[in-house]
Amino acid sequence: MTLLLKNGRIIDPYMNWDFIGDVLVTDRHITDVGVINVYPDNAKIIDISNMIISPGFIDLHCHLREPGEEDKETIATGTLAAAAGGFTTICAMPNTIPPIDNPDIVEESLNRYDKDGVVNVMPIACVSLGRAGSVLTDMHALAASGAIGFSDDGNPVQNDDLMLHALMNSSDIGLPVINHCEDSLLSDGGVMNKGRLSDFLGLKGWPSLAEEKMVKRDLDLVESSGGFLHLAHISTAGSVELIRKAKEKGVMVTAEATPHHLTITEDFTKFHNGPKIRINNMAKVNPPLRSRIDVQAVVQGLADGIIDCIATDHAPHSTKDKNGDFNNSAFGISGLETALGSLMQLVHKNLIDINTLVNRLTLGPYEVIKNANIMRPTLSPGSIADVTIFDPNYDWAVKSYDFVSKGKNTPIEGEIMKGKVIMTLVKGNVVFGNEVNQIE
């Protein structure tokens, strides 16, 4: 297929581009960019005036659940959700059943992704066997088989010695250890952010210190012994400040934040049903939604580059998992399809600019895992045509029953978003979208 995308605002952080122009896609590649008046006769011309065309988004942190929990999500449904969210490359966490802790499972996962996925999927392997935190995996063999990073996500690497050896290996391999920053002794039993609201609702609080203590531990290890550290789903003001100071000292660390930790607060844990206040299970997530002060600090960290990238931590669950008593419901938010709409709030409120947002969704995550030889996110001629087109002013309401993900678990049900993905191309193929004007 040959596509001529006309009159879009081209934003490419790698090339430092921001201009109005056209993009020609021939077969799998971008073959021309600019004002294009000469093109093949068989080109399908699509008018994307008032829309933004960017390199495909990259998500460093999502959960596809397959194998083992296909009732929550499958590779097929998860990658369709990714395409609907504008993500052309996603990195799947290893907390599957069985977990991705040996080269055979990495290779099996890659085969599954190739067979059933509509976007590029890269496997993240475990730091420890079985994600049990006791025995280090063969990280070199996992990398050789195709893993692009290492994480026990969902479980922190609590053991200092194990984390130290993992970081030492990461220096040799050039791929990050992605730690879930939580001191389990401090968070034990917590189900939401610790503060006045948790006290009011009668729910056990999860203190910011549980995250910050682990962030400091990891930063101290890297500063003293080296390593390649990436910190997952940063959620507190204290964590942002710790990372800021470490980067000022030249510590090798990168960090991500999720759309929900950037845009909503712990207040979403409650909602009014007439005169009564009810607890919203859909807002239960790990780490928990934090205070307004924390959200403001994480947004400022994103704007300043202290937070290098945005990652969804897409965590789909069945209705059964999320219903019932809040204390016993599952942690997690289904976030791939609402990511851009949520994040565009930051742009419309002038908290970050559109170029920064595109950077943190494309070049930022690429820089974390570029040693895995993934495709560079760019619209430059000759590059693979992984492309996202979005309308920054498109108004729409979040309706979870319309999600293509099996996970309908969102705390922002019914919220009005301003900004929507219109079309997603992977290797030149349209994998999502038909809401554009075609010029005959």
Short mmCIF file of C-alpha atoms in Angstrom, two decimals:
data_model
loop_
_atom_site.label_atom_id
_atom_site.label_comp_id
_atom_site.label_asym_id
_atom_site.label_seq_id
_atom_site.Cartn_x
_atom_site.Cartn_y
_atom_site.Cartn_z
CA MET A 1 0.00 0.00 0.00
CA THR A 2 1.12 3.55 -0.77
CA LEU A 3 -0.27 6.30 1.46
CA LEU A 4 0.17 10.03 1.12
CA LEU A 5 -0.62 11.74 4.41
CA LYS A 6 -1.37 15.38 3.54
CA ASN A 7 -1.18 18.62 5.48
CA GLY A 8 -0.41 17.28 8.93
CA ARG A 9 1.68 18.88 11.65
CA ILE A 10 4.82 16.74 11.62
CA ILE A 11 6.45 16.40 15.05
CA ASP A 12 9.57 14.23 15.22
CA PRO A 13 11.73 14.68 18.35
CA TYR A 14 14.62 12.65 16.91
CA MET A 15 14.88 14.90 13.85
CA ASN A 16 13.85 18.00 15.82
CA TRP A 17 11.02 18.58 13.32
CA ASP A 18 7.87 20.58 13.87
CA PHE A 19 6.27 21.82 10.65
CA ILE A 20 3.21 21.41 8.43
CA GLY A 21 3.75 18.97 5.60
CA ASP A 22 3.15 15.61 3.97
CA VAL A 23 4.45 12.10 4.57
CA LEU A 24 4.63 9.46 1.84
CA VAL A 25 4.52 5.82 2.91
CA THR A 26 5.45 3.20 0.34
CA ASP A 27 5.21 -0.46 1.32
CA ARG A 28 6.80 -0.63 4.79
CA HIS A 29 8.85 2.57 4.69
CA ILE A 30 8.60 6.33 4.78
CA THR A 31 9.90 7.45 1.43
CA ASP A 32 9.41 11.23 1.46
CA VAL A 33 8.59 14.04 3.89
CA GLY A 34 7.79 17.67 3.14
CA VAL A 35 5.55 19.33 0.57
CA ILE A 36 4.95 16.39 -1.77
CA ASN A 37 3.45 17.15 -5.18
CA VAL A 38 4.87 14.17 -7.07
CA TYR A 39 3.78 10.73 -5.90
CA PRO A 40 2.77 7.33 -7.35
CA ASP A 41 -0.53 7.11 -9.20
CA ASN A 42 -1.75 4.36 -6.91
CA ALA A 43 -1.26 6.39 -3.72
CA LYS A 44 -4.21 6.65 -1.35
CA ILE A 45 -4.31 10.29 -0.30
CA ILE A 46 -5.49 11.09 3.23
CA ASP A 47 -6.08 14.63 4.45
CA ILE A 48 -4.85 15.02 8.03
CA SER A 49 -5.20 18.78 8.29
CA ASN A 50 -5.28 20.01 11.91
CA MET A 51 -3.88 16.68 13.06
CA ILE A 52 -0.45 15.73 14.36
CA ILE A 53 1.64 13.03 12.77
CA SER A 54 4.42 11.59 14.90
CA PRO A 55 6.60 8.52 15.12
CA GLY A 56 4.71 5.62 16.67
CA PHE A 57 4.42 5.72 20.44
CA ILE A 58 6.49 3.28 22.51
CA ASP A 59 5.18 1.82 25.79
CA LEU A 60 7.90 0.45 28.06
CA HIS A 61 5.52 -1.09 30.56
CA CYS A 62 2.37 -3.09 29.93
CA HIS A 63 0.83 -6.42 30.91
CA LEU A 64 -0.57 -8.71 28.22
CA ARG A 65 -1.48 -11.54 30.63
CA GLU A 66 -0.90 -14.27 28.04
CA PRO A 67 -0.02 -17.01 28.79
CA GLY A 68 -1.88 -17.92 31.94
CA GLU A 69 -4.55 -15.27 32.41
CA GLU A 70 -6.27 -15.01 29.04
CA ASP A 71 -9.54 -14.14 30.76
CA LYS A 72 -7.97 -10.73 31.53
CA GLU A 73 -6.20 -10.08 28.24
CA THR A 74 -4.60 -11.82 25.28
CA ILE A 75 -1.80 -10.78 22.98
CA ALA A 76 -4.42 -10.21 20.28
CA THR A 77 -6.68 -7.96 22.36
CA GLY A 78 -3.82 -6.21 24.13
CA THR A 79 -2.03 -5.27 20.94
CA LEU A 80 -5.29 -4.07 19.37
CA ALA A 81 -5.73 -1.84 22.41
CA ALA A 82 -2.16 -0.62 21.95
CA ALA A 83 -2.87 0.25 18.32
CA ALA A 84 -6.02 2.14 19.36
CA GLY A 85 -3.85 4.10 21.78
CA GLY A 86 -1.28 5.00 19.11
CA PHE A 87 1.39 2.61 20.40
CA THR A 88 3.35 0.85 17.69
CA THR A 89 5.83 -0.83 20.04
CA ILE A 90 5.02 -2.17 23.50
CA CYS A 91 7.19 -3.94 26.07
CA ALA A 92 5.47 -6.76 27.90
CA MET A 93 6.18 -7.39 31.57
CA PRO A 94 7.14 -10.94 32.57
CA ASN A 95 4.49 -11.67 35.22
CA THR A 96 2.80 -14.23 33.01
CA ILE A 97 2.15 -17.86 33.96
CA PRO A 98 4.81 -19.16 33.65
CA PRO A 99 6.95 -16.04 34.10
CA ILE A 100 9.52 -15.07 31.47
CA ASP A 101 12.58 -16.25 33.38
CA ASN A 102 14.48 -18.42 30.88
CA PRO A 103 15.50 -18.17 27.21
CA ASP A 104 13.00 -20.79 26.04
CA ILE A 105 10.11 -18.74 27.37
CA VAL A 106 11.53 -15.57 25.79
CA GLU A 107 11.63 -17.32 22.42
CA GLU A 108 8.15 -18.75 22.91
CA SER A 109 6.87 -15.28 23.81
CA LEU A 110 8.42 -13.76 20.69
CA ASN A 111 6.70 -16.42 18.58
CA ARG A 112 3.36 -15.64 20.24
CA TYR A 113 3.81 -11.91 19.68
CA ASP A 114 4.68 -12.43 16.03
CA LYS A 115 1.71 -14.72 15.48
CA ASP A 116 -1.04 -12.81 17.29
CA GLY A 117 0.14 -9.22 17.75
CA VAL A 118 -0.75 -6.30 15.47
CA VAL A 119 1.99 -4.05 16.90
CA ASN A 120 5.63 -4.69 17.73
CA VAL A 121 5.95 -6.47 21.10
CA MET A 122 9.22 -6.82 23.00
CA PRO A 123 9.60 -9.11 26.03
CA ILE A 124 10.95 -7.96 29.38
CA ALA A 125 12.45 -10.88 31.31
CA CYS A 126 12.57 -11.54 35.04
CA VAL A 127 15.37 -10.39 37.31
CA SER A 128 14.91 -13.42 39.55
CA LEU A 129 13.73 -16.97 38.88
CA GLY A 130 9.97 -17.10 39.23
CA ARG A 131 10.00 -13.44 40.27
CA ALA A 132 10.60 -14.81 43.75
CA GLY A 133 13.46 -12.47 44.59
CA SER A 134 15.91 -15.19 45.61
CA VAL A 135 17.94 -16.48 42.64
CA LEU A 136 19.19 -14.29 39.81
CA THR A 137 18.22 -15.31 36.28
CA ASP A 138 20.80 -15.84 33.55
CA MET A 139 20.48 -12.27 32.32
CA HIS A 140 23.07 -12.64 29.56
CA ALA A 141 21.24 -15.64 28.08
CA LEU A 142 17.89 -13.86 28.36
CA ALA A 143 19.28 -10.84 26.51
CA ALA A 144 20.77 -13.06 23.81
CA SER A 145 17.37 -14.68 23.28
CA GLY A 146 15.62 -11.34 22.77
CA ALA A 147 14.74 -9.80 26.15
CA ILE A 148 15.04 -6.00 26.15
CA GLY A 149 15.20 -5.44 29.90
CA PHE A 150 14.77 -7.14 33.25
CA SER A 151 12.07 -6.69 35.89
CA ASP A 152 10.19 -8.58 38.58
CA ASP A 153 7.40 -6.04 38.12
CA GLY A 154 4.60 -6.45 40.58
CA ASN A 155 7.29 -7.62 42.98
CA PRO A 156 10.12 -5.30 44.02
CA VAL A 157 13.66 -6.63 44.05
CA GLN A 158 13.80 -6.41 47.83
CA ASN A 159 17.14 -8.18 48.33
CA ASP A 160 20.00 -5.67 48.18
CA ASP A 161 22.62 -8.20 47.11
CA LEU A 162 20.43 -9.59 44.32
CA MET A 163 19.74 -6.08 43.02
CA LEU A 164 23.43 -5.22 43.15
CA HIS A 165 24.37 -8.25 41.03
CA ALA A 166 21.54 -7.54 38.60
CA LEU A 167 22.80 -3.98 38.15
CA MET A 168 26.36 -5.19 37.63
CA ASN A 169 25.10 -7.51 34.87
CA SER A 170 23.12 -4.69 33.33
CA SER A 171 26.35 -2.73 32.83
CA ASP A 172 27.79 -5.58 30.77
CA ILE A 173 24.62 -6.19 28.77
CA GLY A 174 23.59 -2.58 28.23
CA LEU A 175 19.93 -3.26 29.05
CA PRO A 176 18.09 -1.80 32.04
CA VAL A 177 16.99 -3.34 35.29
CA ILE A 178 13.46 -1.97 35.67
CA ASN A 179 12.59 -1.95 39.34
CA HIS A 180 9.16 -1.73 40.87
CA CYS A 181 10.02 0.67 43.67
CA GLU A 182 8.24 -0.51 46.78
CA ASP A 183 9.56 -1.41 50.19
CA SER A 184 7.17 -4.24 51.00
CA LEU A 185 7.66 -3.87 54.74
CA LEU A 186 6.40 -0.30 54.60
CA SER A 187 3.59 -0.86 52.09
CA ASP A 188 2.38 -4.13 53.65
CA GLY A 189 -1.41 -4.24 53.57
CA GLY A 190 -1.77 -0.77 52.09
CA VAL A 191 -4.48 -0.35 49.46
CA MET A 192 -4.41 3.40 48.74
CA ASN A 193 -2.29 6.47 49.40
CA LYS A 194 -1.73 7.08 53.10
CA GLY A 195 -3.26 10.35 54.23
CA ARG A 196 -6.42 12.01 55.42
CA LEU A 197 -8.52 10.41 52.70
CA SER A 198 -7.42 6.87 53.55
CA ASP A 199 -8.23 7.60 57.20
CA PHE A 200 -11.64 9.03 56.24
CA LEU A 201 -12.48 5.99 54.10
CA GLY A 202 -11.19 3.54 56.71
CA LEU A 203 -8.66 2.01 54.30
CA LYS A 204 -5.09 1.10 55.18
CA GLY A 205 -2.71 3.66 53.75
CA TRP A 206 0.35 3.07 51.62
CA PRO A 207 2.95 5.73 52.48
CA SER A 208 5.04 7.61 49.96
CA LEU A 209 8.08 6.49 51.94
CA ALA A 210 7.54 2.91 50.73
CA GLU A 211 8.41 4.08 47.21
CA GLU A 212 11.02 6.64 48.13
CA LYS A 213 13.05 4.32 50.34
CA MET A 214 13.40 1.83 47.46
CA VAL A 215 14.19 4.60 44.97
CA LYS A 216 16.98 5.82 47.26
CA ARG A 217 18.31 2.28 47.75
CA ASP A 218 18.52 1.72 44.01
CA LEU A 219 20.10 5.09 43.31
CA ASP A 220 22.71 4.51 46.01
CA LEU A 221 23.58 1.11 44.51
CA VAL A 222 24.03 2.56 41.03
CA GLU A 223 26.06 5.50 42.30
CA SER A 224 28.44 3.23 44.24
CA SER A 225 28.70 0.24 41.89
CA GLY A 226 27.38 1.26 38.48
CA GLY A 227 24.61 -0.30 36.47
CA PHE A 228 21.75 0.60 34.17
CA LEU A 229 18.69 1.43 36.28
CA HIS A 230 15.21 2.33 35.10
CA LEU A 231 12.63 3.24 37.75
CA ALA A 232 9.05 2.20 37.02
CA HIS A 233 5.85 4.19 37.60
CA ILE A 234 7.22 7.03 39.74
CA SER A 235 4.38 8.52 41.78
CA THR A 236 5.64 10.79 44.58
CA ALA A 237 7.20 14.23 44.92
CA GLY A 238 9.96 12.75 47.06
CA SER A 239 10.90 10.23 44.37
CA VAL A 240 11.12 12.96 41.73
CA GLU A 241 13.46 14.97 43.96
CA LEU A 242 15.67 11.94 44.64
CA ILE A 243 15.98 11.24 40.90
CA ARG A 244 16.64 14.93 40.19
CA LYS A 245 19.55 15.01 42.65
CA ALA A 246 20.94 11.71 41.35
CA LYS A 247 20.91 12.94 37.76
CA GLU A 248 22.65 16.14 38.82
CA LYS A 249 25.43 13.93 40.20
CA GLY A 250 25.64 11.96 36.95
CA VAL A 251 24.03 8.75 38.19
CA MET A 252 22.96 6.45 35.31
CA VAL A 253 19.20 6.35 35.87
CA THR A 254 16.06 6.79 33.81
CA ALA A 255 12.47 6.92 35.03
CA GLU A 256 8.91 6.65 33.79
CA ALA A 257 5.52 7.90 34.95
CA THR A 258 2.07 6.65 34.02
CA PRO A 259 -0.79 8.69 32.57
CA HIS A 260 -2.83 8.07 35.73
CA HIS A 261 -0.08 9.27 38.09
CA LEU A 262 0.28 12.36 35.89
CA THR A 263 -3.36 13.30 35.61
CA ILE A 264 -5.55 12.05 38.49
CA THR A 265 -5.26 11.98 42.26
CA GLU A 266 -6.34 9.84 45.19
CA ASP A 267 -9.66 11.72 45.10
CA PHE A 268 -10.74 9.33 42.33
CA THR A 269 -10.84 6.60 44.99
CA LYS A 270 -14.20 7.95 46.11
CA PHE A 271 -17.29 9.05 44.24
CA HIS A 272 -20.69 10.37 45.22
CA ASN A 273 -23.77 8.20 44.74
CA GLY A 274 -26.47 10.64 45.74
CA PRO A 275 -25.76 11.78 49.28
CA LYS A 276 -23.50 8.80 49.96
CA ILE A 277 -19.79 8.49 49.28
CA ARG A 278 -18.77 5.22 47.69
CA ILE A 279 -15.34 3.73 47.11
CA ASN A 280 -14.22 3.33 43.49
CA ASN A 281 -12.47 -0.01 43.03
CA MET A 282 -11.35 1.04 39.56
CA ALA A 283 -8.98 3.57 41.18
CA LYS A 284 -7.05 0.87 43.06
CA VAL A 285 -3.60 0.69 41.51
CA ASN A 286 0.00 -0.12 42.45
CA PRO A 287 1.57 2.30 43.29
CA PRO A 288 -1.53 4.09 44.51
CA LEU A 289 -2.92 7.31 43.16
CA ARG A 290 -1.29 10.07 45.18
CA SER A 291 -1.99 13.60 46.40
CA ARG A 292 -2.34 16.69 44.25
CA ILE A 293 1.11 17.84 45.40
CA ASP A 294 2.61 14.55 44.21
CA VAL A 295 0.87 14.78 40.83
CA GLN A 296 2.12 18.32 40.33
CA ALA A 297 5.68 17.25 41.16
CA VAL A 298 5.58 14.29 38.76
CA VAL A 299 4.23 16.51 35.97
CA GLN A 300 7.01 19.04 36.63
CA GLY A 301 9.53 16.20 36.57
CA LEU A 302 8.17 15.13 33.20
CA ALA A 303 8.41 18.67 31.86
CA ASP A 304 11.98 19.06 33.15
CA GLY A 305 13.20 15.71 31.78
CA ILE A 306 13.75 14.22 35.24
CA ILE A 307 11.06 11.75 34.22
CA ASP A 308 12.34 10.48 30.87
CA CYS A 309 9.24 8.87 29.45
CA ILE A 310 5.60 7.93 29.86
CA ALA A 311 4.60 4.27 30.23
CA THR A 312 1.03 3.07 30.66
CA ASP A 313 1.46 0.16 33.10
CA HIS A 314 -1.62 -1.20 31.31
CA ALA A 315 -2.98 -3.76 33.78
CA PRO A 316 -6.22 -5.30 32.51
CA HIS A 317 -8.46 -7.23 34.89
CA SER A 318 -11.78 -9.00 34.68
CA THR A 319 -14.88 -7.46 36.23
CA LYS A 320 -14.81 -10.17 38.89
CA ASP A 321 -11.25 -9.20 39.87
CA LYS A 322 -12.19 -5.56 40.39
CA ASN A 323 -15.59 -5.98 42.05
CA GLY A 324 -16.41 -6.62 45.68
CA ASP A 325 -14.59 -5.27 48.70
CA PHE A 326 -11.93 -2.67 47.86
CA ASN A 327 -9.39 -4.37 50.10
CA ASN A 328 -9.63 -7.60 48.13
CA SER A 329 -10.03 -6.22 44.61
CA ALA A 330 -7.12 -6.36 42.17
CA PHE A 331 -4.61 -3.55 41.70
CA GLY A 332 -4.46 -2.13 38.19
CA ILE A 333 -5.81 0.21 35.53
CA SER A 334 -6.42 -0.55 31.87
CA GLY A 335 -4.64 2.37 30.27
CA LEU A 336 -3.57 1.87 26.67
CA GLU A 337 -6.67 3.31 25.03
CA THR A 338 -7.06 6.34 27.29
CA ALA A 339 -3.38 7.32 27.52
CA LEU A 340 -3.28 10.08 24.91
CA GLY A 341 -6.63 11.56 25.86
CA SER A 342 -5.57 11.75 29.49
CA LEU A 343 -2.15 13.20 28.69
CA MET A 344 -3.49 15.87 26.36
CA GLN A 345 -5.03 17.49 29.46
CA LEU A 346 -1.49 18.47 30.43
CA VAL A 347 -0.99 20.18 27.08
CA HIS A 348 -4.34 21.97 27.07
CA LYS A 349 -3.63 23.22 30.61
CA ASN A 350 -0.17 24.44 29.49
CA LEU A 351 1.60 22.19 31.97
CA ILE A 352 3.75 20.70 29.19
CA ASP A 353 3.99 21.51 25.49
CA ILE A 354 3.01 19.16 22.69
CA ASN A 355 6.62 18.58 21.63
CA THR A 356 7.51 17.42 25.14
CA LEU A 357 4.55 15.05 25.17
CA VAL A 358 5.52 13.49 21.84
CA ASN A 359 9.12 13.23 23.01
CA ARG A 360 8.16 11.37 26.19
CA LEU A 361 6.03 8.94 24.19
CA THR A 362 8.62 8.25 21.47
CA LEU A 363 12.26 9.25 21.82
CA GLY A 364 12.21 9.11 25.62
CA PRO A 365 11.32 5.41 25.90
CA TYR A 366 13.53 4.55 22.92
CA GLU A 367 16.58 5.95 24.70
CA VAL A 368 15.97 3.56 27.61
CA ILE A 369 16.05 0.41 25.47
CA LYS A 370 17.91 1.47 22.35
CA ASN A 371 20.66 -1.08 23.04
CA ALA A 372 18.09 -3.78 22.26
CA ASN A 373 18.36 -2.65 18.63
CA ILE A 374 14.74 -1.62 18.35
CA MET A 375 13.73 0.65 15.50
CA ARG A 376 14.46 4.31 16.11
CA PRO A 377 11.21 6.33 16.33
CA THR A 378 11.45 8.78 13.45
CA LEU A 379 9.61 9.91 10.35
CA SER A 380 12.80 10.46 8.37
CA PRO A 381 12.87 8.98 4.84
CA GLY A 382 14.09 5.40 4.77
CA SER A 383 12.76 4.54 8.22
CA ILE A 384 10.18 1.86 8.91
CA ALA A 385 6.70 3.41 8.80
CA ASP A 386 5.60 3.08 12.42
CA VAL A 387 3.40 6.17 12.60
CA THR A 388 0.78 7.70 14.89
CA ILE A 389 -1.73 10.32 13.77
CA PHE A 390 -3.81 12.10 16.40
CA ASP A 391 -6.22 14.99 16.62
CA PRO A 392 -5.25 17.15 19.62
CA ASN A 393 -8.70 18.73 19.82
CA TYR A 394 -10.98 15.74 19.31
CA ASP A 395 -13.60 15.59 22.10
CA TRP A 396 -14.73 12.17 23.29
CA ALA A 397 -16.05 10.45 26.40
CA VAL A 398 -14.38 7.45 28.02
CA LYS A 399 -16.70 4.47 27.66
CA SER A 400 -15.03 1.31 28.83
CA TYR A 401 -17.52 -0.92 27.03
CA ASP A 402 -16.00 0.42 23.79
CA PHE A 403 -12.46 -0.68 24.76
CA VAL A 404 -10.98 -3.37 22.54
CA SER A 405 -8.96 -4.50 25.56
CA LYS A 406 -10.62 -7.15 27.68
CA GLY A 407 -9.79 -4.95 30.65
CA LYS A 408 -12.61 -2.47 31.21
CA ASN A 409 -11.09 -1.31 34.49
CA THR A 410 -10.69 2.46 34.30
CA PRO A 411 -11.23 5.06 37.02
CA ILE A 412 -12.03 7.75 34.45
CA GLU A 413 -15.26 6.24 33.11
CA GLY A 414 -17.41 8.99 31.59
CA GLU A 415 -14.66 11.63 31.68
CA ILE A 416 -14.48 13.95 28.65
CA MET A 417 -11.12 13.81 26.87
CA LYS A 418 -9.76 16.32 24.37
CA GLY A 419 -7.33 14.57 22.04
CA LYS A 420 -7.61 11.22 20.30
CA VAL A 421 -5.60 8.83 18.17
CA ILE A 422 -7.08 8.74 14.68
CA MET A 423 -4.80 6.30 12.86
CA THR A 424 -1.89 4.00 13.68
CA LEU A 425 0.46 2.46 11.15
CA VAL A 426 2.83 -0.42 11.90
CA LYS A 427 5.37 -1.23 9.19
CA GLY A 428 3.25 0.78 6.76
CA ASN A 429 0.01 -1.10 7.50
CA VAL A 430 -3.00 0.65 9.00
CA VAL A 431 -3.69 -1.28 12.21
CA PHE A 432 -6.13 1.23 13.66
CA GLY A 433 -8.31 4.01 12.32
CA ASN A 434 -10.67 5.06 9.60
CA GLU A 435 -11.89 8.43 10.90
CA VAL A 436 -10.01 10.55 8.37
CA ASN A 437 -10.94 12.29 5.17
CA GLN A 438 -9.81 10.48 2.07
CA ILE A 439 -9.27 12.59 -1.04
CA GLU A 440 -10.39 10.73 -4.11
#
